[in-house]
Amino acid sequence: MRKALYAGSFDPITCGHLDIIQRASKMYDEVTVGIIINPSKAALFDVEERTSMIKCVTSKLDNIKIDSFTGLLAKYVNNNKFDVVIRGLRAITDFEYEIQMAQMNARLYNKGTETVFLMTQPKYSFISSSMIKEVVMLGGEVDGLVHEEIYKLTKKKFNVK
Ligand code: COA
């Protein structure tokens, strides 16, 4: 069985993330969406909220697992014996950071785990969770960039009608 990990903050999950998850789910037997609990990044949604949001938007996919972890990604990968770590590339600007991270992680993985990059669809290449939060907080609309339910929950957090 080929097990993949797609890790991130997912605060909140966007259609760009979901697109990567859907494509990865066709490529691997099991895809774990790993929510990082990162003390240096202030989160809008707690881990339970992020987990239920991911569950909601991936409910039609039958090979998705949702988990959370803290600390070094490579430790989590080694402990769970993932074959592959999926990363989405949005633009050339992501590349430099991603290659550094992939090469450092390659040293830290016990054996054989590969980093696989999927190109983000152009229609999602400009979005990030922070940008979605900022636009929603200021009353802008983000139709088609986040799932309708996520949009509703984000508006609720910011008390936006
Ligand atoms: N569509 C839309 N948005 C996307 C996206 C896509 N396909 N891919 C990434 N993004 C957004 C994310 O929402 C995130 O937005 P934000 O910064 O506003 O929250 C931003 O792009 C950056 O994404 P990413 O690089 O995946 O950051 P992250 O915080 O979600 O996750 C980890 C980064 C978890 C992979 C990384 O920090 C990590 O490995 N941490 C563990 C510590 C560690 O091992 N360090 C050593 C590394 S060598």
PDB file of C-alpha atoms and ligand atoms in Angstrom:
ATOM      1  CA  MET A   1       0.000   0.000   0.000  1.00  0.00           C
ATOM      2  CA  ARG A   2       1.391   3.402  -1.029  1.00  0.00           C
ATOM      3  CA  LYS A   3       0.857   5.985   1.716  1.00  0.00           C
ATOM      4  CA  ALA A   4       1.153   9.714   1.054  1.00  0.00           C
ATOM      5  CA  LEU A   5       1.230  12.674   3.412  1.00  0.00           C
ATOM      6  CA  TYR A   6      -0.007  16.156   2.543  1.00  0.00           C
ATOM      7  CA  ALA A   7       0.980  18.415   5.437  1.00  0.00           C
ATOM      8  CA  GLY A   8       0.150  22.035   6.144  1.00  0.00           C
ATOM      9  CA  SER A   9      -1.549  24.481   8.448  1.00  0.00           C
ATOM     10  CA  PHE A  10      -4.892  24.399   6.592  1.00  0.00           C
ATOM     11  CA  ASP A  11      -6.090  27.473   8.498  1.00  0.00           C
ATOM     12  CA  PRO A  12      -8.478  27.159   6.725  1.00  0.00           C
ATOM     13  CA  ILE A  13      -8.357  24.591   3.922  1.00  0.00           C
ATOM     14  CA  THR A  14      -8.809  26.236   0.498  1.00  0.00           C
ATOM     15  CA  CYS A  15      -9.902  24.939  -2.909  1.00  0.00           C
ATOM     16  CA  GLY A  16      -6.214  24.966  -3.862  1.00  0.00           C
ATOM     17  CA  HIS A  17      -5.441  22.496  -1.074  1.00  0.00           C
ATOM     18  CA  LEU A  18      -8.501  20.439  -1.947  1.00  0.00           C
ATOM     19  CA  ASP A  19      -7.441  20.215  -5.577  1.00  0.00           C
ATOM     20  CA  ILE A  20      -4.058  18.794  -4.515  1.00  0.00           C
ATOM     21  CA  ILE A  21      -5.761  16.319  -2.139  1.00  0.00           C
ATOM     22  CA  GLN A  22      -8.172  15.122  -4.853  1.00  0.00           C
ATOM     23  CA  ARG A  23      -5.352  14.573  -7.324  1.00  0.00           C
ATOM     24  CA  ALA A  24      -3.142  12.842  -4.740  1.00  0.00           C
ATOM     25  CA  SER A  25      -6.026  10.566  -3.747  1.00  0.00           C
ATOM     26  CA  LYS A  26      -6.045   9.180  -7.300  1.00  0.00           C
ATOM     27  CA  MET A  27      -2.300   8.568  -7.222  1.00  0.00           C
ATOM     28  CA  TYR A  28      -1.892   6.848  -3.841  1.00  0.00           C
ATOM     29  CA  ASP A  29      -3.778   4.202  -1.867  1.00  0.00           C
ATOM     30  CA  GLU A  30      -4.080   6.398   1.187  1.00  0.00           C
ATOM     31  CA  VAL A  31      -3.522  10.129   1.652  1.00  0.00           C
ATOM     32  CA  THR A  32      -3.131  11.570   5.125  1.00  0.00           C
ATOM     33  CA  VAL A  33      -3.866  15.241   5.491  1.00  0.00           C
ATOM     34  CA  GLY A  34      -1.528  16.191   8.332  1.00  0.00           C
ATOM     35  CA  ILE A  35      -2.405  19.362  10.174  1.00  0.00           C
ATOM     36  CA  ILE A  36       0.679  20.934  11.698  1.00  0.00           C
ATOM     37  CA  ILE A  37       0.279  22.440  15.119  1.00  0.00           C
ATOM     38  CA  ASN A  38       2.746  25.262  14.744  1.00  0.00           C
ATOM     39  CA  PRO A  39       3.175  27.436  17.859  1.00  0.00           C
ATOM     40  CA  SER A  40       4.930  30.141  15.809  1.00  0.00           C
ATOM     41  CA  LYS A  41       1.927  30.656  13.498  1.00  0.00           C
ATOM     42  CA  ALA A  42      -1.145  32.116  15.203  1.00  0.00           C
ATOM     43  CA  ALA A  43      -4.146  30.139  13.992  1.00  0.00           C
ATOM     44  CA  LEU A  44      -7.687  31.366  13.470  1.00  0.00           C
ATOM     45  CA  PHE A  45      -9.173  27.865  13.738  1.00  0.00           C
ATOM     46  CA  ASP A  46      -8.123  25.320  16.360  1.00  0.00           C
ATOM     47  CA  VAL A  47      -7.080  21.813  15.341  1.00  0.00           C
ATOM     48  CA  GLU A  48     -10.530  20.325  16.010  1.00  0.00           C
ATOM     49  CA  GLU A  49     -12.153  22.972  13.806  1.00  0.00           C
ATOM     50  CA  ARG A  50      -9.584  22.463  11.045  1.00  0.00           C
ATOM     51  CA  THR A  51     -10.065  18.696  11.254  1.00  0.00           C
ATOM     52  CA  SER A  52     -13.833  18.943  10.878  1.00  0.00           C
ATOM     53  CA  MET A  53     -13.505  21.436   8.001  1.00  0.00           C
ATOM     54  CA  ILE A  54     -11.151  19.059   6.155  1.00  0.00           C
ATOM     55  CA  LYS A  55     -13.500  16.145   6.899  1.00  0.00           C
ATOM     56  CA  CYS A  56     -16.396  18.143   5.441  1.00  0.00           C
ATOM     57  CA  VAL A  57     -14.686  19.035   2.150  1.00  0.00           C
ATOM     58  CA  THR A  58     -13.096  15.602   1.598  1.00  0.00           C
ATOM     59  CA  SER A  59     -16.176  13.553   2.537  1.00  0.00           C
ATOM     60  CA  LYS A  60     -16.585  12.210  -1.017  1.00  0.00           C
ATOM     61  CA  LEU A  61     -13.051  10.763  -1.077  1.00  0.00           C
ATOM     62  CA  ASP A  62     -12.724   7.351   0.521  1.00  0.00           C
ATOM     63  CA  ASN A  63      -8.939   7.094   0.981  1.00  0.00           C
ATOM     64  CA  ILE A  64      -8.301  10.235   3.044  1.00  0.00           C
ATOM     65  CA  LYS A  65      -7.169  10.225   6.645  1.00  0.00           C
ATOM     66  CA  ILE A  66      -6.872  13.344   8.775  1.00  0.00           C
ATOM     67  CA  ASP A  67      -4.305  13.654  11.521  1.00  0.00           C
ATOM     68  CA  SER A  68      -2.337  16.348  13.326  1.00  0.00           C
ATOM     69  CA  PHE A  69       1.251  16.556  14.451  1.00  0.00           C
ATOM     70  CA  THR A  70       3.724  18.883  16.023  1.00  0.00           C
ATOM     71  CA  GLY A  71       7.484  19.322  15.651  1.00  0.00           C
ATOM     72  CA  LEU A  72       9.666  17.976  12.892  1.00  0.00           C
ATOM     73  CA  LEU A  73       7.848  16.807   9.767  1.00  0.00           C
ATOM     74  CA  ALA A  74      10.512  14.163   9.066  1.00  0.00           C
ATOM     75  CA  LYS A  75       9.976  12.575  12.499  1.00  0.00           C
ATOM     76  CA  TYR A  76       6.262  12.326  11.831  1.00  0.00           C
ATOM     77  CA  VAL A  77       6.989  10.856   8.377  1.00  0.00           C
ATOM     78  CA  ASN A  78       9.430   8.292   9.784  1.00  0.00           C
ATOM     79  CA  ASN A  79       7.103   7.277  12.618  1.00  0.00           C
ATOM     80  CA  ASN A  80       4.234   6.728  10.192  1.00  0.00           C
ATOM     81  CA  LYS A  81       6.273   5.240   7.325  1.00  0.00           C
ATOM     82  CA  PHE A  82       4.887   7.450   4.571  1.00  0.00           C
ATOM     83  CA  ASP A  83       6.164   6.564   1.084  1.00  0.00           C
ATOM     84  CA  VAL A  84       5.621  10.048  -0.263  1.00  0.00           C
ATOM     85  CA  VAL A  85       5.224  13.614   0.949  1.00  0.00           C
ATOM     86  CA  ILE A  86       3.116  15.709  -1.410  1.00  0.00           C
ATOM     87  CA  ARG A  87       3.760  19.429  -1.843  1.00  0.00           C
ATOM     88  CA  GLY A  88       1.831  21.842  -4.039  1.00  0.00           C
ATOM     89  CA  LEU A  89       3.801  24.346  -6.109  1.00  0.00           C
ATOM     90  CA  ARG A  90       1.911  27.528  -6.851  1.00  0.00           C
ATOM     91  CA  ALA A  91       4.522  29.664  -8.546  1.00  0.00           C
ATOM     92  CA  ILE A  92       8.239  29.884  -9.167  1.00  0.00           C
ATOM     93  CA  THR A  93       8.544  31.797  -5.898  1.00  0.00           C
ATOM     94  CA  ASP A  94       7.525  28.647  -3.987  1.00  0.00           C
ATOM     95  CA  PHE A  95      10.271  26.649  -5.661  1.00  0.00           C
ATOM     96  CA  GLU A  96      13.318  27.946  -3.811  1.00  0.00           C
ATOM     97  CA  TYR A  97      11.841  27.355  -0.360  1.00  0.00           C
ATOM     98  CA  GLU A  98      10.372  24.017  -1.374  1.00  0.00           C
ATOM     99  CA  ILE A  99      13.608  22.623  -2.785  1.00  0.00           C
ATOM    100  CA  GLN A 100      15.501  23.608   0.358  1.00  0.00           C
ATOM    101  CA  MET A 101      12.892  21.961   2.528  1.00  0.00           C
ATOM    102  CA  ALA A 102      12.746  18.814   0.351  1.00  0.00           C
ATOM    103  CA  GLN A 103      16.510  18.438   0.372  1.00  0.00           C
ATOM    104  CA  MET A 104      16.798  18.906   4.127  1.00  0.00           C
ATOM    105  CA  ASN A 105      13.915  16.497   4.692  1.00  0.00           C
ATOM    106  CA  ALA A 106      15.531  13.936   2.361  1.00  0.00           C
ATOM    107  CA  ARG A 107      18.479  13.828   4.786  1.00  0.00           C
ATOM    108  CA  LEU A 108      16.148  13.321   7.720  1.00  0.00           C
ATOM    109  CA  TYR A 109      13.843  10.649   6.303  1.00  0.00           C
ATOM    110  CA  ASN A 110      14.748   7.148   7.443  1.00  0.00           C
ATOM    111  CA  LYS A 111      14.623   5.620   4.034  1.00  0.00           C
ATOM    112  CA  GLY A 112      13.095   5.994   0.663  1.00  0.00           C
ATOM    113  CA  THR A 113      10.453   8.669   1.315  1.00  0.00           C
ATOM    114  CA  GLU A 114      10.159  10.908  -1.727  1.00  0.00           C
ATOM    115  CA  THR A 115       8.837  14.453  -1.974  1.00  0.00           C
ATOM    116  CA  VAL A 116       6.428  14.751  -4.890  1.00  0.00           C
ATOM    117  CA  PHE A 117       5.444  18.182  -6.229  1.00  0.00           C
ATOM    118  CA  LEU A 118       2.081  18.756  -7.840  1.00  0.00           C
ATOM    119  CA  MET A 119       1.548  21.934  -9.814  1.00  0.00           C
ATOM    120  CA  THR A 120      -1.305  23.978  -8.421  1.00  0.00           C
ATOM    121  CA  GLN A 121      -3.983  24.783 -10.986  1.00  0.00           C
ATOM    122  CA  PRO A 122      -3.485  28.346 -12.284  1.00  0.00           C
ATOM    123  CA  LYS A 123      -6.890  29.396 -10.942  1.00  0.00           C
ATOM    124  CA  TYR A 124      -5.598  28.716  -7.407  1.00  0.00           C
ATOM    125  CA  SER A 125      -1.997  29.788  -7.851  1.00  0.00           C
ATOM    126  CA  PHE A 126      -2.406  33.169  -6.138  1.00  0.00           C
ATOM    127  CA  ILE A 127      -4.241  32.111  -2.994  1.00  0.00           C
ATOM    128  CA  SER A 128      -3.107  31.337   0.516  1.00  0.00           C
ATOM    129  CA  SER A 129      -5.058  30.753   3.692  1.00  0.00           C
ATOM    130  CA  SER A 130      -3.905  34.147   5.041  1.00  0.00           C
ATOM    131  CA  MET A 131      -5.145  35.953   1.950  1.00  0.00           C
ATOM    132  CA  ILE A 132      -8.530  34.235   2.199  1.00  0.00           C
ATOM    133  CA  LYS A 133      -8.812  35.243   5.873  1.00  0.00           C
ATOM    134  CA  GLU A 134      -7.889  38.846   5.148  1.00  0.00           C
ATOM    135  CA  VAL A 135     -10.375  39.203   2.297  1.00  0.00           C
ATOM    136  CA  VAL A 136     -13.199  37.604   4.299  1.00  0.00           C
ATOM    137  CA  MET A 137     -12.404  39.698   7.389  1.00  0.00           C
ATOM    138  CA  LEU A 138     -12.644  42.865   5.291  1.00  0.00           C
ATOM    139  CA  GLY A 139     -15.949  41.837   3.747  1.00  0.00           C
ATOM    140  CA  GLY A 140     -14.734  40.649   0.336  1.00  0.00           C
ATOM    141  CA  GLU A 141     -16.097  37.541  -1.366  1.00  0.00           C
ATOM    142  CA  VAL A 142     -14.037  34.425  -2.032  1.00  0.00           C
ATOM    143  CA  ASP A 143     -16.480  32.365  -4.100  1.00  0.00           C
ATOM    144  CA  GLY A 144     -14.777  29.445  -5.780  1.00  0.00           C
ATOM    145  CA  LEU A 145     -11.618  29.817  -3.706  1.00  0.00           C
ATOM    146  CA  VAL A 146     -12.885  28.088  -0.578  1.00  0.00           C
ATOM    147  CA  HIS A 147     -15.732  25.610  -0.120  1.00  0.00           C
ATOM    148  CA  GLU A 148     -19.055  27.280   0.730  1.00  0.00           C
ATOM    149  CA  GLU A 149     -19.057  25.802   4.260  1.00  0.00           C
ATOM    150  CA  ILE A 150     -15.518  27.071   4.929  1.00  0.00           C
ATOM    151  CA  TYR A 151     -16.530  30.530   3.699  1.00  0.00           C
ATOM    152  CA  LYS A 152     -19.486  30.500   6.127  1.00  0.00           C
ATOM    153  CA  LEU A 153     -17.339  29.408   9.087  1.00  0.00           C
ATOM    154  CA  THR A 154     -14.641  31.986   8.301  1.00  0.00           C
ATOM    155  CA  LYS A 155     -17.242  34.772   8.081  1.00  0.00           C
ATOM    156  CA  LYS A 156     -18.654  33.609  11.420  1.00  0.00           C
ATOM    157  CA  LYS A 157     -15.198  33.819  13.064  1.00  0.00           C
ATOM    158  CA  PHE A 158     -14.867  37.425  11.934  1.00  0.00           C
ATOM    159  CA  ASN A 159     -18.494  38.323  12.657  1.00  0.00           C
ATOM    160  CA  VAL A 160     -19.000  39.196   9.006  1.00  0.00           C
ATOM    161  CA  LYS A 161     -22.578  38.974   7.668  1.00  0.00           C
TER     162      LYS A 161
HETATM  163  N1  COA B   1      -3.497  26.205  -2.689  1.00  0.00           N
HETATM  164  C1  COA B   1      -3.752  27.244  -1.911  1.00  0.00           C
HETATM  165  N2  COA B   1      -2.932  27.678  -0.924  1.00  0.00           N
HETATM  166  C2  COA B   1      -1.812  26.987  -0.740  1.00  0.00           C
HETATM  167  C3  COA B   1      -1.471  25.869  -1.524  1.00  0.00           C
HETATM  168  C4  COA B   1      -2.370  25.483  -2.547  1.00  0.00           C
HETATM  169  N3  COA B   1      -2.134  24.442  -3.342  1.00  0.00           N
HETATM  170  N4  COA B   1      -0.286  25.404  -1.103  1.00  0.00           N
HETATM  171  C5  COA B   1       0.096  26.188  -0.097  1.00  0.00           C
HETATM  172  N5  COA B   1      -0.818  27.138   0.114  1.00  0.00           N
HETATM  173  C6  COA B   1      -0.755  28.215   1.105  1.00  0.00           C
HETATM  174  C7  COA B   1      -1.042  27.730   2.501  1.00  0.00           C
HETATM  175  O1  COA B   1      -2.399  27.905   2.817  1.00  0.00           O
HETATM  176  C8  COA B   1      -0.167  28.629   3.341  1.00  0.00           C
HETATM  177  O2  COA B   1      -0.850  29.828   3.599  1.00  0.00           O
HETATM  178  P1  COA B   1      -0.602  30.633   4.961  1.00  0.00           P
HETATM  179  O3  COA B   1       0.886  30.866   5.071  1.00  0.00           O
HETATM  180  O4  COA B   1      -1.366  31.867   4.732  1.00  0.00           O
HETATM  181  O5  COA B   1      -1.140  29.767   6.066  1.00  0.00           O
HETATM  182  C9  COA B   1       1.007  29.007   2.430  1.00  0.00           C
HETATM  183  O6  COA B   1       0.565  28.713   1.134  1.00  0.00           O
HETATM  184  C10 COA B   1       2.246  28.243   2.716  1.00  0.00           C
HETATM  185  O7  COA B   1       1.958  26.859   2.640  1.00  0.00           O
HETATM  186  P2  COA B   1       2.912  25.789   3.246  1.00  0.00           P
HETATM  187  O8  COA B   1       4.301  26.033   2.807  1.00  0.00           O
HETATM  188  O9  COA B   1       2.332  24.437   2.986  1.00  0.00           O
HETATM  189  O10 COA B   1       2.886  26.175   4.789  1.00  0.00           O
HETATM  190  P3  COA B   1       2.128  25.505   5.920  1.00  0.00           P
HETATM  191  O11 COA B   1       2.264  26.341   7.138  1.00  0.00           O
HETATM  192  O12 COA B   1       0.739  25.199   5.508  1.00  0.00           O
HETATM  193  O13 COA B   1       2.925  24.113   6.133  1.00  0.00           O
HETATM  194  C11 COA B   1       4.918  22.737   6.646  1.00  0.00           C
HETATM  195  C12 COA B   1       4.342  24.057   6.150  1.00  0.00           C
HETATM  196  C13 COA B   1       4.058  22.083   7.694  1.00  0.00           C
HETATM  197  C14 COA B   1       5.013  21.745   5.523  1.00  0.00           C
HETATM  198  C15 COA B   1       6.325  23.082   7.177  1.00  0.00           C
HETATM  199  O14 COA B   1       6.236  24.247   7.963  1.00  0.00           O
HETATM  200  C16 COA B   1       6.927  21.988   8.025  1.00  0.00           C
HETATM  201  O15 COA B   1       7.367  20.958   7.523  1.00  0.00           O
HETATM  202  N6  COA B   1       6.952  22.215   9.347  1.00  0.00           N
HETATM  203  C17 COA B   1       7.474  21.253  10.307  1.00  0.00           C
HETATM  204  C18 COA B   1       8.783  21.695  10.909  1.00  0.00           C
HETATM  205  C19 COA B   1       9.934  21.099  10.155  1.00  0.00           C
HETATM  206  O16 COA B   1      10.013  19.909   9.911  1.00  0.00           O
HETATM  207  N7  COA B   1      10.886  21.965   9.783  1.00  0.00           N
HETATM  208  C20 COA B   1      12.021  21.576   9.012  1.00  0.00           C
HETATM  209  C21 COA B   1      11.715  21.632   7.540  1.00  0.00           C
HETATM  210  S1  COA B   1      13.072  21.139   6.559  1.00  0.00           S
END
